[in-house]
Coordinates of C-alpha atoms in Angstrom, one line a residue:
Chain A
M1 CA 103.3 -46.3 -104.5
A2 CA 103.1 -42.8 -105.9
I3 CA 103.1 -42.1 -109.6
D4 CA 105.9 -39.9 -110.8
L5 CA 104.1 -37.6 -113.2
S6 CA 107.2 -35.8 -114.3
K7 CA 107.2 -32.9 -116.7
N8 CA 107.5 -35.3 -119.6
N9 CA 104.4 -37.2 -119.0
F10 CA 101.0 -35.8 -119.8
L11 CA 99.0 -38.6 -118.4
S12 CA 99.8 -41.8 -116.5
L13 CA 97.8 -44.8 -115.4
E14 CA 98.8 -47.3 -112.7
G15 CA 97.0 -50.5 -112.1
A16 CA 93.9 -48.9 -113.7
S17 CA 90.9 -51.3 -113.7
R18 CA 87.3 -51.1 -114.6
W19 CA 84.5 -53.6 -114.1
F20 CA 81.0 -53.7 -115.4
G21 CA 79.2 -55.7 -112.9
S22 CA 81.3 -58.8 -112.5
V23 CA 82.9 -58.5 -115.9
A24 CA 86.3 -56.8 -116.1
A25 CA 86.6 -54.5 -119.0
V26 CA 90.0 -53.1 -118.2
E27 CA 92.4 -54.8 -115.9
L28 CA 95.6 -53.5 -114.2
V29 CA 96.7 -51.2 -117.0
S30 CA 99.7 -49.1 -116.3
L31 CA 101.0 -46.7 -118.9
T32 CA 102.3 -43.2 -119.4
I33 CA 101.6 -40.8 -122.2
A34 CA 104.4 -38.4 -123.0
V35 CA 103.7 -34.8 -123.6
G36 CA 103.4 -34.1 -127.3
S37 CA 103.4 -37.8 -128.2
F38 CA 101.0 -39.6 -130.5
T39 CA 100.0 -43.0 -129.1
S40 CA 97.7 -45.7 -130.7
I41 CA 95.9 -48.3 -128.8
V42 CA 95.0 -51.3 -130.9
G43 CA 93.2 -54.5 -130.0
P44 CA 90.5 -56.9 -131.1
S45 CA 86.9 -55.6 -131.1
G46 CA 85.2 -55.5 -127.8
C47 CA 88.5 -55.8 -125.9
G48 CA 87.9 -52.8 -123.7
K49 CA 90.1 -50.3 -125.4
T50 CA 87.3 -47.8 -125.7
T51 CA 86.7 -48.1 -122.0
L52 CA 90.4 -47.5 -121.4
L53 CA 90.2 -44.3 -123.5
R54 CA 87.1 -43.2 -121.7
M55 CA 88.9 -43.6 -118.4
M56 CA 91.7 -41.3 -119.7
G57 CA 89.0 -38.8 -120.6
G58 CA 87.4 -38.9 -117.2
L59 CA 84.2 -40.4 -118.7
E60 CA 84.6 -43.7 -116.8
P61 CA 85.7 -43.9 -113.2
L62 CA 88.6 -46.2 -112.1
D63 CA 87.4 -49.0 -110.0
A64 CA 91.0 -49.7 -109.0
G65 CA 94.3 -48.0 -109.6
R66 CA 95.2 -44.4 -110.1
M67 CA 95.4 -41.9 -112.9
E68 CA 97.2 -38.6 -113.0
R69 CA 96.6 -36.1 -115.8
S70 CA 98.3 -32.8 -116.4
L71 CA 96.1 -29.7 -116.5
G72 CA 95.2 -28.5 -119.9
A73 CA 92.3 -28.6 -122.3
L74 CA 91.0 -32.0 -123.2
S75 CA 89.2 -32.9 -126.4
Y76 CA 87.5 -36.2 -127.1
C77 CA 86.4 -37.4 -130.5
F78 CA 83.8 -40.1 -130.1
Q79 CA 83.1 -43.0 -132.4
E80 CA 80.0 -41.2 -133.5
P81 CA 80.0 -37.6 -134.5
R82 CA 77.7 -36.5 -131.6
L83 CA 76.5 -33.3 -133.2
L84 CA 73.7 -31.2 -131.8
P85 CA 70.9 -31.7 -134.4
W86 CA 69.5 -28.2 -133.9
R87 CA 72.7 -26.4 -134.6
S88 CA 74.2 -25.7 -138.0
V89 CA 77.7 -27.0 -138.8
V90 CA 79.4 -23.8 -137.9
D91 CA 77.5 -23.5 -134.6
N92 CA 78.4 -27.1 -133.8
V93 CA 82.1 -26.5 -134.4
A94 CA 82.0 -23.3 -132.4
L95 CA 80.4 -25.0 -129.4
P96 CA 83.7 -25.6 -127.3
L97 CA 84.7 -21.9 -127.8
E98 CA 81.1 -20.8 -127.0
L99 CA 81.3 -22.7 -123.7
N100 CA 84.6 -21.1 -123.0
G101 CA 83.1 -17.6 -123.4
V102 CA 84.9 -16.7 -126.6
P103 CA 83.1 -13.7 -128.2
R104 CA 80.7 -14.6 -131.0
E105 CA 82.6 -12.9 -133.9
E106 CA 86.0 -14.5 -132.9
R107 CA 84.5 -18.0 -132.4
L108 CA 82.7 -17.9 -135.7
D109 CA 85.9 -16.8 -137.5
R110 CA 87.8 -19.6 -135.9
A111 CA 84.9 -22.1 -136.6
Y112 CA 85.0 -21.2 -140.3
A113 CA 88.7 -21.7 -140.3
A114 CA 88.4 -25.1 -138.6
I115 CA 85.7 -26.1 -141.1
A116 CA 87.9 -25.1 -144.0
R117 CA 90.7 -27.3 -142.6
V118 CA 88.4 -30.3 -142.8
Q119 CA 87.2 -29.2 -146.3
L120 CA 83.6 -28.5 -145.4
S121 CA 83.4 -24.8 -146.1
E122 CA 80.5 -25.2 -148.6
A123 CA 78.5 -27.0 -145.9
A124 CA 79.1 -24.6 -143.0
G125 CA 75.5 -23.4 -142.9
R126 CA 73.9 -26.9 -143.2
F127 CA 72.3 -28.9 -140.4
P128 CA 73.6 -32.3 -139.3
H129 CA 70.7 -34.2 -140.9
Q130 CA 71.7 -32.8 -144.3
L131 CA 75.2 -34.2 -144.1
S132 CA 76.7 -37.6 -145.0
G133 CA 78.4 -39.8 -142.4
G134 CA 81.9 -38.6 -143.5
M135 CA 80.9 -35.0 -143.4
K136 CA 79.5 -35.3 -139.9
M137 CA 82.7 -36.9 -138.7
R138 CA 84.7 -34.1 -140.3
V139 CA 82.5 -31.7 -138.3
A140 CA 83.3 -33.6 -135.1
I141 CA 87.1 -33.4 -135.9
A142 CA 86.8 -29.7 -136.5
R143 CA 85.0 -29.3 -133.2
A144 CA 87.6 -31.4 -131.3
L145 CA 90.5 -29.3 -132.7
I146 CA 89.0 -25.9 -132.6
A147 CA 89.9 -25.1 -129.0
S148 CA 93.6 -26.2 -129.5
P149 CA 93.5 -29.0 -127.0
A150 CA 96.5 -30.1 -125.0
L151 CA 95.3 -33.6 -125.1
L152 CA 93.2 -35.1 -127.9
L153 CA 91.6 -38.5 -127.3
L154 CA 90.1 -40.2 -130.4
D155 CA 87.9 -43.2 -130.3
E156 CA 88.0 -44.9 -133.7
P157 CA 86.9 -41.6 -135.2
F158 CA 87.1 -42.7 -138.8
G159 CA 85.9 -46.3 -138.4
A160 CA 82.6 -45.6 -140.2
L161 CA 84.1 -43.8 -143.1
D162 CA 85.1 -45.0 -146.6
E163 CA 88.8 -45.6 -147.1
V164 CA 89.6 -42.6 -149.3
T165 CA 88.0 -40.2 -146.8
R166 CA 89.7 -42.0 -143.9
H167 CA 93.1 -41.6 -145.5
E168 CA 92.5 -38.0 -146.1
L169 CA 91.5 -37.3 -142.6
D170 CA 94.3 -39.4 -141.2
A171 CA 96.8 -37.4 -143.2
E172 CA 95.1 -34.2 -142.1
L173 CA 95.2 -35.3 -138.5
R174 CA 98.9 -36.1 -138.7
A175 CA 99.7 -32.8 -140.3
L176 CA 97.8 -31.0 -137.6
W177 CA 99.6 -32.9 -134.9
E178 CA 103.0 -32.2 -136.4
R179 CA 102.2 -28.6 -136.6
E180 CA 100.6 -28.1 -133.2
Q181 CA 102.3 -30.8 -131.2
F182 CA 99.4 -31.6 -128.9
T183 CA 99.3 -34.9 -127.1
A184 CA 97.1 -37.5 -128.8
V185 CA 95.8 -40.9 -128.1
I186 CA 93.8 -42.8 -130.7
V187 CA 91.9 -46.1 -130.3
T188 CA 91.7 -47.9 -133.6
H189 CA 91.4 -51.4 -134.9
S190 CA 93.4 -50.6 -138.0
M191 CA 97.1 -51.3 -137.8
Q192 CA 97.7 -49.2 -140.8
E193 CA 96.1 -46.2 -139.2
A194 CA 98.0 -46.8 -136.0
A195 CA 101.4 -47.1 -137.8
F196 CA 100.7 -44.1 -139.9
L197 CA 99.6 -41.8 -137.2
S198 CA 101.5 -42.6 -134.1
E199 CA 105.0 -43.1 -132.7
R200 CA 104.0 -45.8 -130.3
I201 CA 101.4 -48.6 -130.6
L202 CA 100.0 -50.2 -127.5
V203 CA 98.5 -53.6 -128.1
C204 CA 95.5 -54.6 -126.0
S205 CA 94.6 -58.2 -125.1
P206 CA 91.1 -59.5 -125.6
R207 CA 88.8 -58.5 -122.8
P208 CA 89.7 -57.6 -120.2
A209 CA 92.0 -55.1 -121.8
R210 CA 95.6 -55.3 -120.8
I211 CA 98.6 -53.8 -122.5
I212 CA 100.4 -56.9 -123.9
A213 CA 102.8 -55.4 -126.3
E214 CA 104.3 -52.1 -127.3
V215 CA 105.7 -51.3 -130.7
A216 CA 107.6 -48.1 -131.6
T217 CA 107.2 -47.0 -135.1
S218 CA 110.1 -45.3 -136.8
K219 CA 109.9 -41.7 -137.7
D220 CA 110.5 -43.0 -141.2
S221 CA 107.3 -44.9 -141.4
R222 CA 105.3 -41.8 -140.5
D223 CA 107.0 -39.6 -143.0
A224 CA 106.1 -42.0 -145.8
R225 CA 103.0 -41.7 -147.9
Y226 CA 100.2 -43.6 -146.3
W227 CA 99.6 -46.6 -148.5
T228 CA 102.6 -46.9 -150.7
S229 CA 105.5 -47.0 -148.3
T230 CA 107.3 -50.2 -147.5
S231 CA 108.5 -48.9 -144.2
L232 CA 104.9 -48.3 -143.1
N233 CA 104.0 -51.8 -144.1
A234 CA 107.0 -53.1 -142.2
A235 CA 105.8 -51.3 -139.1
V236 CA 102.3 -52.7 -139.6
R237 CA 103.8 -56.2 -139.9
T238 CA 105.9 -55.7 -136.7
A239 CA 102.9 -54.5 -134.8
S240 CA 100.6 -57.3 -136.1
D241 CA 103.2 -59.9 -135.3
A242 CA 103.7 -58.5 -131.8
M243 CA 99.9 -58.6 -131.3
A244 CA 99.6 -62.1 -132.6
T245 CA 102.5 -63.4 -130.5
A246 CA 101.3 -61.7 -127.4
I247 CA 97.7 -63.1 -127.8
E248 CA 99.2 -66.5 -128.6
A249 CA 101.3 -66.3 -125.4
L250 CA 98.3 -65.4 -123.5
R251 CA 96.3 -68.4 -124.6
R252 CA 99.1 -70.8 -123.5
Chain B
M1 CA 56.7 -32.2 -152.5
T2 CA 53.2 -31.2 -153.8
A3 CA 50.0 -32.5 -152.3
R4 CA 48.1 -34.7 -154.7
P5 CA 44.5 -33.6 -155.4
E6 CA 43.1 -36.8 -153.8
S7 CA 44.8 -35.9 -150.5
K8 CA 43.3 -32.4 -150.6
V9 CA 39.9 -34.0 -151.0
A10 CA 40.6 -36.3 -148.0
G11 CA 42.0 -33.4 -145.9
V12 CA 39.4 -30.7 -146.5
V13 CA 36.3 -31.9 -148.3
A14 CA 35.8 -35.1 -146.3
P15 CA 35.8 -33.5 -142.8
L16 CA 33.6 -30.7 -144.2
C17 CA 31.1 -33.3 -145.3
V18 CA 31.1 -34.9 -141.9
I19 CA 30.4 -31.5 -140.2
L20 CA 27.6 -30.8 -142.6
L21 CA 26.2 -34.3 -141.9
A22 CA 26.3 -33.6 -138.2
I23 CA 24.4 -30.4 -138.6
A24 CA 21.8 -32.1 -140.8
F25 CA 21.5 -34.8 -138.1
W26 CA 21.0 -32.1 -135.5
A27 CA 18.3 -30.4 -137.6
A28 CA 16.6 -33.8 -138.3
I29 CA 16.4 -34.7 -134.6
K30 CA 14.9 -31.3 -133.9
W31 CA 12.3 -31.7 -136.7
V32 CA 11.5 -35.4 -136.1
F33 CA 11.0 -35.2 -132.3
D34 CA 9.7 -31.6 -132.4
V35 CA 12.1 -30.6 -129.6
R36 CA 11.3 -27.3 -127.9
D37 CA 13.6 -24.4 -128.7
F38 CA 14.9 -23.9 -125.1
V39 CA 16.0 -27.6 -125.0
L40 CA 17.5 -27.7 -128.5
P41 CA 17.3 -24.8 -130.9
S42 CA 17.6 -25.5 -134.6
P43 CA 21.0 -24.8 -136.4
G44 CA 19.3 -21.9 -138.2
G45 CA 18.0 -20.6 -134.9
V46 CA 21.5 -20.6 -133.5
L47 CA 22.9 -18.8 -136.5
S48 CA 20.2 -16.2 -136.4
A49 CA 20.8 -15.7 -132.6
F50 CA 24.4 -14.9 -133.5
L51 CA 23.6 -12.7 -136.5
A52 CA 20.9 -10.7 -134.7
E53 CA 23.4 -9.3 -132.3
P54 CA 26.9 -10.4 -133.2
W55 CA 29.0 -7.7 -131.4
P56 CA 28.5 -8.9 -127.8
F57 CA 29.5 -12.4 -128.9
L58 CA 32.6 -11.2 -130.8
E59 CA 33.6 -9.0 -127.8
G60 CA 33.1 -11.9 -125.5
C61 CA 35.1 -14.1 -127.8
L62 CA 38.0 -11.6 -127.8
A63 CA 37.8 -11.3 -124.0
T64 CA 37.9 -15.1 -123.6
A65 CA 40.7 -15.3 -126.1
I66 CA 42.8 -12.8 -124.2
N67 CA 42.1 -14.6 -120.9
A68 CA 43.0 -18.0 -122.4
A69 CA 46.1 -16.6 -124.1
S70 CA 47.3 -14.9 -120.8
G71 CA 46.7 -18.1 -118.8
F72 CA 48.5 -20.1 -121.4
A73 CA 51.4 -17.7 -121.5
I74 CA 51.8 -17.8 -117.7
A75 CA 51.5 -21.6 -117.6
T76 CA 54.2 -21.8 -120.3
V77 CA 56.7 -19.7 -118.6
L78 CA 56.0 -21.0 -115.1
G79 CA 55.8 -24.6 -116.3
I80 CA 59.1 -24.6 -118.1
A81 CA 60.7 -22.7 -115.2
L82 CA 59.4 -25.1 -112.6
A83 CA 60.3 -28.2 -114.6
S84 CA 63.8 -26.9 -115.2
L85 CA 64.2 -26.3 -111.4
L86 CA 63.0 -29.9 -110.8
S87 CA 65.3 -31.3 -113.4
L88 CA 68.4 -29.7 -111.8
S89 CA 68.4 -32.1 -108.9
R90 CA 67.1 -35.6 -108.5
V91 CA 66.5 -35.0 -104.8
I92 CA 64.4 -31.9 -105.5
E93 CA 62.5 -33.7 -108.3
R94 CA 61.8 -36.8 -106.1
S95 CA 60.5 -34.7 -103.2
V96 CA 58.5 -32.1 -105.2
Y97 CA 57.2 -34.0 -108.2
P98 CA 54.7 -36.2 -106.2
L99 CA 53.2 -33.0 -104.8
T100 CA 52.7 -31.6 -108.3
L101 CA 51.0 -34.9 -109.3
L102 CA 48.7 -34.6 -106.3
F103 CA 48.0 -31.1 -107.3
Q104 CA 47.0 -32.3 -110.7
M105 CA 44.4 -34.7 -109.1
V106 CA 42.6 -31.8 -107.5
P107 CA 39.7 -30.9 -109.8
L108 CA 40.0 -27.2 -110.8
I109 CA 36.3 -26.6 -110.1
A110 CA 37.3 -27.1 -106.4
I111 CA 40.2 -24.6 -106.6
A112 CA 38.3 -22.0 -108.6
P113 CA 36.3 -20.5 -105.6
L114 CA 39.6 -20.2 -103.7
L115 CA 41.1 -18.3 -106.7
V116 CA 38.1 -15.9 -106.4
V117 CA 38.8 -15.5 -102.7
W118 CA 42.5 -14.7 -103.4
C119 CA 42.2 -12.7 -106.6
G120 CA 38.7 -11.3 -106.5
Y121 CA 36.2 -11.3 -109.3
G122 CA 37.3 -10.5 -112.8
R123 CA 40.3 -11.1 -115.0
P124 CA 43.0 -12.1 -112.4
A125 CA 41.0 -15.0 -111.1
I126 CA 40.0 -16.1 -114.6
V127 CA 43.6 -16.0 -115.9
A128 CA 44.8 -17.8 -112.7
S129 CA 42.2 -20.5 -113.2
S130 CA 43.3 -20.9 -116.8
A131 CA 47.0 -21.0 -115.9
V132 CA 46.5 -23.6 -113.1
V133 CA 44.7 -26.0 -115.4
A134 CA 47.2 -25.6 -118.2
L135 CA 50.3 -25.7 -116.0
F136 CA 50.6 -29.4 -115.3
P137 CA 50.9 -30.8 -118.8
V138 CA 53.6 -28.2 -119.4
I139 CA 55.5 -29.3 -116.3
A140 CA 55.1 -33.0 -117.0
N141 CA 56.1 -32.9 -120.6
T142 CA 59.0 -30.4 -120.1
L143 CA 60.3 -32.5 -117.3
S144 CA 60.3 -35.7 -119.3
G145 CA 61.9 -33.9 -122.2
L146 CA 64.6 -32.5 -120.0
R147 CA 65.3 -35.8 -118.4
A148 CA 65.5 -37.6 -121.7
R149 CA 68.5 -35.5 -122.9
P150 CA 70.8 -37.9 -124.9
L151 CA 73.5 -39.5 -122.8
A152 CA 75.9 -39.2 -125.8
L153 CA 75.6 -35.4 -125.9
D154 CA 75.7 -35.2 -122.1
E155 CA 79.2 -36.8 -122.3
L156 CA 80.2 -34.3 -124.9
F157 CA 79.2 -31.5 -122.5
S158 CA 81.1 -33.2 -119.7
I159 CA 84.2 -33.2 -121.8
L160 CA 83.7 -29.6 -122.6
G161 CA 83.4 -28.8 -118.9
A162 CA 80.0 -27.3 -119.1
S163 CA 78.3 -26.1 -115.9
V164 CA 74.9 -27.3 -114.8
L165 CA 73.3 -24.0 -116.1
V166 CA 75.1 -24.1 -119.5
R167 CA 74.1 -27.8 -119.9
W168 CA 70.5 -26.9 -119.2
W169 CA 70.4 -23.9 -121.6
K170 CA 72.5 -25.3 -124.5
L171 CA 71.6 -29.0 -124.3
A172 CA 68.7 -30.1 -122.1
L173 CA 66.3 -27.3 -123.1
P174 CA 66.9 -27.5 -126.9
S175 CA 66.6 -31.3 -126.8
A176 CA 63.4 -31.0 -124.8
V177 CA 61.7 -28.8 -127.4
P178 CA 59.7 -31.6 -129.0
S179 CA 58.3 -32.6 -125.6
I180 CA 57.7 -29.1 -124.6
V181 CA 55.7 -28.4 -127.8
T182 CA 53.6 -31.5 -127.1
G183 CA 52.9 -30.2 -123.6
L184 CA 52.0 -26.7 -125.0
R185 CA 49.6 -28.3 -127.5
I186 CA 47.8 -30.0 -124.6
A187 CA 48.0 -26.8 -122.5
A188 CA 46.4 -24.7 -125.3
G189 CA 43.2 -26.8 -125.1
L190 CA 43.2 -26.9 -121.3
A191 CA 43.8 -23.2 -121.0
T192 CA 40.6 -22.5 -122.8
I193 CA 38.7 -25.0 -120.6
G194 CA 40.2 -23.4 -117.5
T195 CA 39.3 -19.9 -118.8
I196 CA 35.6 -20.8 -119.4
S197 CA 35.3 -22.4 -115.9
G198 CA 37.0 -19.4 -114.4
E199 CA 34.6 -17.1 -116.2
F200 CA 31.6 -19.1 -114.9
L201 CA 32.7 -18.4 -111.3
A202 CA 34.6 -15.2 -111.4
G203 CA 33.5 -13.5 -114.6
I204 CA 31.9 -10.0 -114.5
G205 CA 29.0 -9.2 -116.7
G206 CA 28.3 -6.0 -118.7
K207 CA 29.9 -4.7 -121.9
G208 CA 32.7 -6.9 -123.1
A209 CA 31.7 -9.8 -120.9
P210 CA 33.6 -13.0 -121.7
L211 CA 32.0 -16.1 -123.2
G212 CA 31.7 -17.9 -119.9
V213 CA 29.6 -15.0 -118.5
L214 CA 27.5 -14.9 -121.7
I215 CA 26.8 -18.6 -121.2
T216 CA 25.6 -18.2 -117.6
T217 CA 23.5 -15.2 -118.5
A218 CA 21.9 -16.8 -121.5
L219 CA 21.3 -20.0 -119.4
R220 CA 19.4 -18.0 -116.8
N221 CA 17.2 -16.5 -119.5
F222 CA 16.6 -19.9 -121.2
Q223 CA 18.3 -18.6 -124.3
T224 CA 19.7 -22.0 -125.3
D225 CA 20.5 -20.7 -128.8
R226 CA 22.8 -18.1 -127.4
V227 CA 24.4 -20.7 -125.1
I228 CA 25.2 -22.8 -128.2
V229 CA 26.7 -19.8 -130.0
C230 CA 29.0 -19.2 -127.0
V231 CA 30.0 -22.9 -126.9
L232 CA 30.9 -22.9 -130.6
L233 CA 32.8 -19.7 -130.2
S234 CA 34.8 -21.0 -127.2
A235 CA 35.7 -24.0 -129.2
L236 CA 36.9 -21.6 -131.8
V237 CA 39.1 -19.8 -129.2
G238 CA 40.6 -23.2 -128.2
F239 CA 41.2 -24.1 -131.7
A240 CA 42.8 -20.8 -132.5
L241 CA 45.2 -21.1 -129.6
F242 CA 46.0 -24.7 -130.5
G243 CA 46.6 -23.6 -134.1
A244 CA 48.8 -20.7 -133.1
V245 CA 51.0 -23.0 -131.0
S246 CA 51.3 -25.6 -133.7
L247 CA 52.1 -23.0 -136.4
T248 CA 54.6 -21.2 -134.2
S249 CA 56.3 -24.4 -133.3
R250 CA 56.5 -25.5 -136.9
L251 CA 57.7 -22.2 -138.2
L252 CA 60.2 -21.3 -135.5
L253 CA 61.3 -24.6 -134.2
G254 CA 61.5 -26.9 -137.2
R255 CA 65.1 -27.7 -136.6
F256 CA 64.5 -28.8 -133.1
L257 CA 61.8 -31.2 -134.1
R258 CA 63.7 -33.4 -136.4
S259 CA 66.8 -35.2 -135.2

């Protein structure tokens, strides 16, 4: 039973499962992520969606099943910013380039540009302990995007931020994706965020995580302004209904 | 943030009072029990022993300071290097670390004669003795710091595809800095102890003789006042080394120490 990782798929999972001791966190998940697509994974808290994303990122082994992933740079945005406390903002952002051997001057130039994109220019020389939670997360986003990844995995990156900041960063993220067309997968518990950002929403069951519904959002909903659009709200309602129906069906 | 005047009183004046009190107690014992000079000289006697001929003491102080600083420097470099090697592999660590612990149990005074056999009399044996004593706290603290690198950041480096060496240099070592500094503070004190013991056994007399040699010479001549001068000066050397480590770590490494 070989996986057909055709040119159109960046990543594919087949029967992927993960147990922690005797508890299954992820069970028999099969999915494919198309090149250049933006996919959301939503589900109730603690359902194992983070574990699923970690498996995609290679941070968690598969206890069963298979995964295939195209070659190409991978970036992972964790739930927490995970900054190096002894490095200034600009040196934190430049870290991926530094590890890739990019010369100092070039990587600092690119780091300043990335910091400007997340509107943190005035804080470039500060240290993480001098930043607010939202600023730290912006630094983490800048760091994730600086190396122009082919695949960007985001694990509820804006969950800890205030709404205004979150909308700003979501809009920024979507604009970046439209411009650079990398492949992105985001785990979130916000249906609005999922509908706004992605073309496809995968709904997870309560633990162990399984994909129980899939909702395609129209191009229209993503073109709309975040909060005000009716089409976005329609997409949110569709996805929420699908999730509720699927969970209801599971209980029966 | 400015220090309030009360805290200055507590920080400087109070310890000074205690020291003065201790000296007074010393003088009182001497006076009340009429202790003979070669058993316990008076504080004034010690001071005048120093002032009568200060240069040999100061030269000895300098020699001991150089010995201790050299031993400390060697222990620092060697300790961090060895701990790093041990941290690279669990297998190496598990097989070698018990040996280093065993080594630590060996009292230096037992090794010192061997150091004389291997290095000869004089500075090399003294510095070696200082380094051997100071080495283990550096290894132990560096190792625990390297092992305690945060898992969250380790994952970040995995995602970034960092090699073992890069991970050590850019993540493990910087995050171990607070532990390393703790180890170095302990090592600073021990380096001075190791130096004085080394000087007892391997020191060479004559002009510029280190404090350990001055102590043994004075002891042979029943010049207890001179012994006490040397003891106080060697404490000063240890204190200076400790202070230098603390100050350097605070000035240079401030950002590593808060997280």
